Amino acid sequence: MTVPVLTIDGPSGAGKGTVSRAVARKLNWNYLDSGSIYRSLAIAASIAGIDINNESSAAAVAEKMELAFDCGDELSVFLNGENITQLLSLESTAKSASIVAAWPEVRRVLLQKQRDFKVLPGLVADGRDMGTVVFPEAKIKVFLTASADERALRRYKQLKEKGIDANLAQITCEIEERDRRDRERASAPLIIAEDAVLIDSSTMSIESVIAEVLALIP
Ligand code: DC
């Protein structure tokens, strides 16, 4: 039986995580947060004292790491049995993740780990290359974006709400730098799949984005 797959790709901070989780919950489908796999690898490399600028060392860590996901209200991630959820959202983790994610050998190693999430009754896959590389066969593809300024503002508010000191100009710079790295890398760059539906969430509420995505499901 074919497993239905909905892919949601786009840059950081466009709302992919919130939208994907809500849609997966509504449909009772599985959820793949592929960014958390690259973030976990960045953490695993840091724990192992590995230089992430070295492709084969980073790929060797990717090969060995054991990840487990617990999809409650918020996603919890366990690396080799240890709960690393708190470390996943750090800006330093995001930055290292975008460096390891640029290595073709790392992406090759992580491909099957991501495809293993495709099980019945269906999958919502969130990332950068879900519709182009990992699940090109997906019948429903979304490219969710928002302006860099709006994405930076959302991140700034999120940090403030958590009581974390944040600087809007610095966040905007970091987002633009990460976008550039994700778009310009040779291996699986962030591009819009030909058959994807483009949604710009800059001026939309999260509820209306969720409704628009759900309306695409046959
Ligand atoms: O979505 P995110 O911010 O958690 O992703 C972290 C980094 O991982 C981001 O810089 C891009 C990379 N990534 C990727 O290259 N491919 C994916 N499918 C998901 C994330």
mmCIF file of C-alpha atoms and ligand atoms in Angstrom:
data_model
loop_
_atom_site.group_PDB
_atom_site.id
_atom_site.type_symbol
_atom_site.label_atom_id
_atom_site.label_comp_id
_atom_site.label_asym_id
_atom_site.label_seq_id
_atom_site.Cartn_x
_atom_site.Cartn_y
_atom_site.Cartn_z
ATOM 1 C CA MET A 1 0.000 0.000 0.000
ATOM 2 C CA THR A 2 1.361 3.451 -0.890
ATOM 3 C CA VAL A 3 2.205 5.649 2.042
ATOM 4 C CA PRO A 4 0.979 9.235 1.477
ATOM 5 C CA VAL A 5 3.696 11.838 1.985
ATOM 6 C CA LEU A 6 3.297 15.580 2.440
ATOM 7 C CA THR A 7 6.573 17.496 2.192
ATOM 8 C CA ILE A 8 7.000 20.970 3.660
ATOM 9 C CA ASP A 9 10.261 22.652 2.646
ATOM 10 C CA GLY A 10 11.478 26.193 3.147
ATOM 11 C CA PRO A 11 13.982 28.415 4.938
ATOM 12 C CA SER A 12 14.478 28.631 8.732
ATOM 13 C CA GLY A 13 11.773 30.411 10.663
ATOM 14 C CA ALA A 14 9.024 30.222 8.008
ATOM 15 C CA GLY A 15 6.831 28.236 10.437
ATOM 16 C CA LYS A 16 7.484 24.780 8.958
ATOM 17 C CA GLY A 17 7.843 23.063 12.339
ATOM 18 C CA THR A 18 4.645 24.436 13.863
ATOM 19 C CA VAL A 19 2.639 23.877 10.679
ATOM 20 C CA SER A 20 4.016 20.368 10.051
ATOM 21 C CA ARG A 21 3.379 19.231 13.627
ATOM 22 C CA ALA A 22 -0.180 20.605 13.599
ATOM 23 C CA VAL A 23 -0.971 18.997 10.232
ATOM 24 C CA ALA A 24 0.565 15.655 11.279
ATOM 25 C CA ARG A 25 -1.482 15.708 14.498
ATOM 26 C CA LYS A 26 -4.666 16.544 12.623
ATOM 27 C CA LEU A 27 -4.146 13.742 10.072
ATOM 28 C CA ASN A 28 -2.686 11.356 12.648
ATOM 29 C CA TRP A 29 0.365 10.899 10.378
ATOM 30 C CA ASN A 30 4.011 10.468 11.362
ATOM 31 C CA TYR A 31 6.247 13.513 11.502
ATOM 32 C CA LEU A 32 9.844 13.889 10.315
ATOM 33 C CA ASP A 33 11.727 16.988 11.478
ATOM 34 C CA SER A 34 14.774 16.514 9.241
ATOM 35 C CA GLY A 35 16.423 19.694 10.564
ATOM 36 C CA SER A 36 16.604 18.082 14.002
ATOM 37 C CA ILE A 37 18.650 15.244 12.473
ATOM 38 C CA TYR A 38 21.263 17.729 11.173
ATOM 39 C CA ARG A 39 21.113 19.600 14.496
ATOM 40 C CA SER A 40 21.625 16.311 16.386
ATOM 41 C CA LEU A 41 24.615 15.546 14.208
ATOM 42 C CA ALA A 42 26.118 18.941 15.057
ATOM 43 C CA ILE A 43 25.690 18.114 18.773
ATOM 44 C CA ALA A 44 27.086 14.585 18.330
ATOM 45 C CA ALA A 45 30.148 16.006 16.550
ATOM 46 C CA SER A 46 30.690 18.559 19.290
ATOM 47 C CA ILE A 47 30.439 15.859 22.020
ATOM 48 C CA ALA A 48 32.887 13.674 20.078
ATOM 49 C CA GLY A 49 35.255 16.627 19.612
ATOM 50 C CA ILE A 50 35.089 16.227 15.832
ATOM 51 C CA ASP A 51 35.920 19.052 13.400
ATOM 52 C CA ILE A 52 32.709 19.626 11.406
ATOM 53 C CA ASN A 53 34.740 21.240 8.630
ATOM 54 C CA ASN A 54 36.103 17.773 7.858
ATOM 55 C CA GLU A 55 33.596 15.912 5.654
ATOM 56 C CA SER A 56 34.632 12.320 6.363
ATOM 57 C CA SER A 57 34.832 12.845 10.148
ATOM 58 C CA ALA A 58 31.356 14.411 10.158
ATOM 59 C CA ALA A 59 29.997 11.548 8.015
ATOM 60 C CA ALA A 60 31.555 8.955 10.370
ATOM 61 C CA VAL A 61 29.718 10.532 13.331
ATOM 62 C CA ALA A 62 26.471 10.550 11.285
ATOM 63 C CA GLU A 63 26.928 6.845 10.556
ATOM 64 C CA LYS A 64 27.338 5.955 14.230
ATOM 65 C CA MET A 65 24.801 8.197 15.966
ATOM 66 C CA GLU A 66 21.671 6.532 17.362
ATOM 67 C CA LEU A 67 18.687 8.863 17.369
ATOM 68 C CA ALA A 68 15.260 8.369 18.943
ATOM 69 C CA PHE A 69 12.348 10.783 18.659
ATOM 70 C CA ASP A 70 9.433 11.272 20.992
ATOM 71 C CA CYS A 71 6.705 13.293 19.281
ATOM 72 C CA GLY A 72 4.649 14.669 22.153
ATOM 73 C CA ASP A 73 3.321 18.245 22.112
ATOM 74 C CA GLU A 74 6.938 19.270 21.577
ATOM 75 C CA LEU A 75 9.475 17.020 19.892
ATOM 76 C CA SER A 76 12.030 15.371 22.236
ATOM 77 C CA VAL A 77 15.211 13.964 20.757
ATOM 78 C CA PHE A 78 17.544 11.386 22.311
ATOM 79 C CA LEU A 79 21.110 10.976 21.066
ATOM 80 C CA ASN A 80 22.664 7.657 22.064
ATOM 81 C CA GLY A 81 20.059 7.484 24.854
ATOM 82 C CA GLU A 82 20.614 11.004 26.162
ATOM 83 C CA ASN A 83 17.947 13.719 25.959
ATOM 84 C CA ILE A 84 19.466 16.546 23.860
ATOM 85 C CA THR A 85 16.222 18.489 23.245
ATOM 86 C CA GLN A 86 17.414 21.598 25.103
ATOM 87 C CA LEU A 87 20.547 21.844 22.955
ATOM 88 C CA LEU A 88 18.685 21.571 19.649
ATOM 89 C CA SER A 89 17.294 25.110 19.607
ATOM 90 C CA LEU A 90 20.572 26.910 20.368
ATOM 91 C CA GLU A 91 21.766 29.320 17.662
ATOM 92 C CA SER A 92 25.225 27.698 17.854
ATOM 93 C CA THR A 93 23.629 24.309 17.077
ATOM 94 C CA ALA A 94 21.722 25.787 14.101
ATOM 95 C CA LYS A 95 24.913 27.298 12.732
ATOM 96 C CA SER A 96 26.920 24.063 13.026
ATOM 97 C CA ALA A 97 23.961 22.121 11.561
ATOM 98 C CA SER A 98 24.023 24.237 8.416
ATOM 99 C CA ILE A 99 27.766 23.519 8.081
ATOM 100 C CA VAL A 100 27.477 19.711 8.457
ATOM 101 C CA ALA A 101 24.390 19.726 6.211
ATOM 102 C CA ALA A 102 26.465 21.048 3.314
ATOM 103 C CA TRP A 103 28.599 17.848 3.125
ATOM 104 C CA PRO A 104 27.383 15.430 0.392
ATOM 105 C CA GLU A 105 28.749 12.401 2.296
ATOM 106 C CA VAL A 106 26.780 13.413 5.405
ATOM 107 C CA ARG A 107 23.594 13.807 3.349
ATOM 108 C CA ARG A 108 24.156 10.391 1.749
ATOM 109 C CA VAL A 109 24.505 8.711 5.159
ATOM 110 C CA LEU A 110 21.374 10.415 6.509
ATOM 111 C CA LEU A 111 19.171 9.709 3.475
ATOM 112 C CA GLN A 112 17.946 6.254 4.530
ATOM 113 C CA LYS A 113 17.478 7.317 8.163
ATOM 114 C CA GLN A 114 15.005 9.922 6.857
ATOM 115 C CA ARG A 115 13.254 7.573 4.417
ATOM 116 C CA ASP A 116 12.645 5.125 7.281
ATOM 117 C CA PHE A 117 10.049 7.567 8.621
ATOM 118 C CA LYS A 118 7.787 6.842 5.652
ATOM 119 C CA VAL A 119 5.339 4.414 7.240
ATOM 120 C CA LEU A 120 1.556 4.120 7.306
ATOM 121 C CA PRO A 121 -0.791 5.866 7.777
ATOM 122 C CA GLY A 122 1.280 8.717 6.238
ATOM 123 C CA LEU A 123 4.144 11.133 6.722
ATOM 124 C CA VAL A 124 4.576 14.873 7.041
ATOM 125 C CA ALA A 125 8.237 15.612 6.237
ATOM 126 C CA ASP A 126 9.688 18.999 7.145
ATOM 127 C CA GLY A 127 13.029 20.299 5.836
ATOM 128 C CA ARG A 128 14.887 21.776 2.882
ATOM 129 C CA ASP A 129 15.078 18.915 0.380
ATOM 130 C CA MET A 130 12.107 16.739 1.360
ATOM 131 C CA GLY A 131 10.235 17.260 -1.929
ATOM 132 C CA THR A 132 13.307 17.446 -4.158
ATOM 133 C CA VAL A 133 15.649 14.695 -2.891
ATOM 134 C CA VAL A 134 14.375 12.617 0.026
ATOM 135 C CA PHE A 135 10.749 12.058 -1.075
ATOM 136 C CA PRO A 136 10.592 13.237 -4.729
ATOM 137 C CA GLU A 137 7.656 10.863 -5.219
ATOM 138 C CA ALA A 138 5.497 12.745 -2.661
ATOM 139 C CA LYS A 139 2.117 13.676 -4.092
ATOM 140 C CA ILE A 140 1.686 16.823 -2.001
ATOM 141 C CA LYS A 141 4.540 19.317 -1.743
ATOM 142 C CA VAL A 142 4.581 22.700 -0.068
ATOM 143 C CA PHE A 143 7.292 25.360 -0.098
ATOM 144 C CA LEU A 144 6.663 27.546 2.923
ATOM 145 C CA THR A 145 8.513 30.828 3.079
ATOM 146 C CA ALA A 146 8.418 34.319 4.641
ATOM 147 C CA SER A 147 10.610 37.404 4.313
ATOM 148 C CA ALA A 148 13.938 37.274 6.196
ATOM 149 C CA ASP A 149 12.875 40.266 8.321
ATOM 150 C CA GLU A 150 9.639 38.591 9.378
ATOM 151 C CA ARG A 151 11.416 35.298 10.149
ATOM 152 C CA ALA A 152 14.012 37.126 12.243
ATOM 153 C CA LEU A 153 11.283 38.979 14.136
ATOM 154 C CA ARG A 154 9.474 35.717 14.939
ATOM 155 C CA ARG A 155 12.707 34.173 16.227
ATOM 156 C CA TYR A 156 13.433 37.293 18.280
ATOM 157 C CA LYS A 157 9.977 37.162 19.926
ATOM 158 C CA GLN A 158 10.372 33.424 20.601
ATOM 159 C CA LEU A 159 13.692 34.006 22.393
ATOM 160 C CA LYS A 160 12.309 36.945 24.377
ATOM 161 C CA GLU A 161 9.330 34.846 25.483
ATOM 162 C CA LYS A 162 11.785 32.261 26.795
ATOM 163 C CA GLY A 163 13.576 35.044 28.703
ATOM 164 C CA ILE A 164 16.655 34.743 26.480
ATOM 165 C CA ASP A 165 18.504 37.966 25.662
ATOM 166 C CA ALA A 166 18.371 38.568 21.897
ATOM 167 C CA ASN A 167 19.449 41.127 19.319
ATOM 168 C CA LEU A 168 17.184 41.533 16.285
ATOM 169 C CA ALA A 169 19.881 42.843 13.920
ATOM 170 C CA GLN A 170 22.176 39.963 14.821
ATOM 171 C CA ILE A 171 19.401 37.380 14.340
ATOM 172 C CA THR A 172 18.574 38.868 10.913
ATOM 173 C CA CYS A 173 22.246 38.563 9.894
ATOM 174 C CA GLU A 174 22.425 34.958 11.142
ATOM 175 C CA ILE A 175 19.236 34.005 9.284
ATOM 176 C CA GLU A 176 20.492 35.588 6.060
ATOM 177 C CA GLU A 177 23.848 33.822 6.409
ATOM 178 C CA ARG A 178 22.174 30.438 7.006
ATOM 179 C CA ASP A 179 19.781 31.002 4.057
ATOM 180 C CA ARG A 180 22.724 31.727 1.829
ATOM 181 C CA ARG A 181 24.570 28.570 2.945
ATOM 182 C CA ASP A 182 21.442 26.414 2.489
ATOM 183 C CA ARG A 183 20.713 27.888 -0.977
ATOM 184 C CA GLU A 184 24.213 27.978 -2.365
ATOM 185 C CA ARG A 185 25.502 24.558 -1.330
ATOM 186 C CA ALA A 186 26.135 22.140 -4.176
ATOM 187 C CA SER A 187 24.455 19.172 -2.498
ATOM 188 C CA ALA A 188 20.627 19.290 -2.172
ATOM 189 C CA PRO A 189 20.358 23.089 -1.997
ATOM 190 C CA LEU A 190 17.183 24.780 -0.799
ATOM 191 C CA ILE A 191 15.135 25.099 -3.986
ATOM 192 C CA ILE A 192 11.432 24.983 -4.751
ATOM 193 C CA ALA A 193 10.359 21.622 -6.197
ATOM 194 C CA GLU A 194 8.723 22.076 -9.609
ATOM 195 C CA ASP A 195 5.496 20.530 -8.350
ATOM 196 C CA ALA A 196 5.395 22.372 -5.001
ATOM 197 C CA VAL A 197 2.706 24.810 -3.883
ATOM 198 C CA LEU A 198 4.315 28.058 -2.709
ATOM 199 C CA ILE A 199 2.928 29.616 0.487
ATOM 200 C CA ASP A 200 4.324 32.928 1.748
ATOM 201 C CA SER A 201 3.456 33.171 5.446
ATOM 202 C CA SER A 202 4.859 36.723 5.941
ATOM 203 C CA THR A 203 1.442 38.237 6.550
ATOM 204 C CA MET A 204 -0.535 35.102 7.423
ATOM 205 C CA SER A 205 -1.531 33.702 10.810
ATOM 206 C CA ILE A 206 -0.255 30.226 11.608
ATOM 207 C CA GLU A 207 -3.876 28.985 11.689
ATOM 208 C CA SER A 208 -4.528 30.121 8.126
ATOM 209 C CA VAL A 209 -1.307 28.488 6.901
ATOM 210 C CA ILE A 210 -2.365 25.215 8.565
ATOM 211 C CA ALA A 211 -5.822 25.481 6.941
ATOM 212 C CA GLU A 212 -4.262 26.143 3.524
ATOM 213 C CA VAL A 213 -1.982 23.107 3.830
ATOM 214 C CA LEU A 214 -4.802 20.834 5.052
ATOM 215 C CA ALA A 215 -6.908 21.930 2.072
ATOM 216 C CA LEU A 216 -4.283 20.369 -0.221
ATOM 217 C CA ILE A 217 -4.846 16.890 1.215
ATOM 218 C CA PRO A 218 -7.225 14.932 -1.042
HETATM 219 O O1 DC B 1 15.159 23.454 9.910
HETATM 220 P P1 DC B 1 16.322 23.649 10.830
HETATM 221 O O2 DC B 1 16.633 25.096 11.119
HETATM 222 O O3 DC B 1 16.174 22.843 12.090
HETATM 223 O O4 DC B 1 17.600 23.036 10.063
HETATM 224 C C1 DC B 1 18.884 23.102 10.607
HETATM 225 C C2 DC B 1 19.904 23.088 9.477
HETATM 226 O O5 DC B 1 19.877 21.837 8.815
HETATM 227 C C3 DC B 1 19.670 24.154 8.412
HETATM 228 O O6 DC B 1 20.753 25.072 8.331
HETATM 229 C C4 DC B 1 19.606 23.433 7.113
HETATM 230 C C5 DC B 1 19.861 21.998 7.412
HETATM 231 N N1 DC B 1 18.840 21.151 6.830
HETATM 232 C C6 DC B 1 19.101 20.613 5.594
HETATM 233 O O7 DC B 1 20.128 20.895 5.006
HETATM 234 N N2 DC B 1 18.218 19.757 5.032
HETATM 235 C C7 DC B 1 17.079 19.448 5.640
HETATM 236 N N3 DC B 1 16.228 18.618 5.073
HETATM 237 C C8 DC B 1 16.769 20.029 6.904
HETATM 238 C C9 DC B 1 17.672 20.883 7.469
#
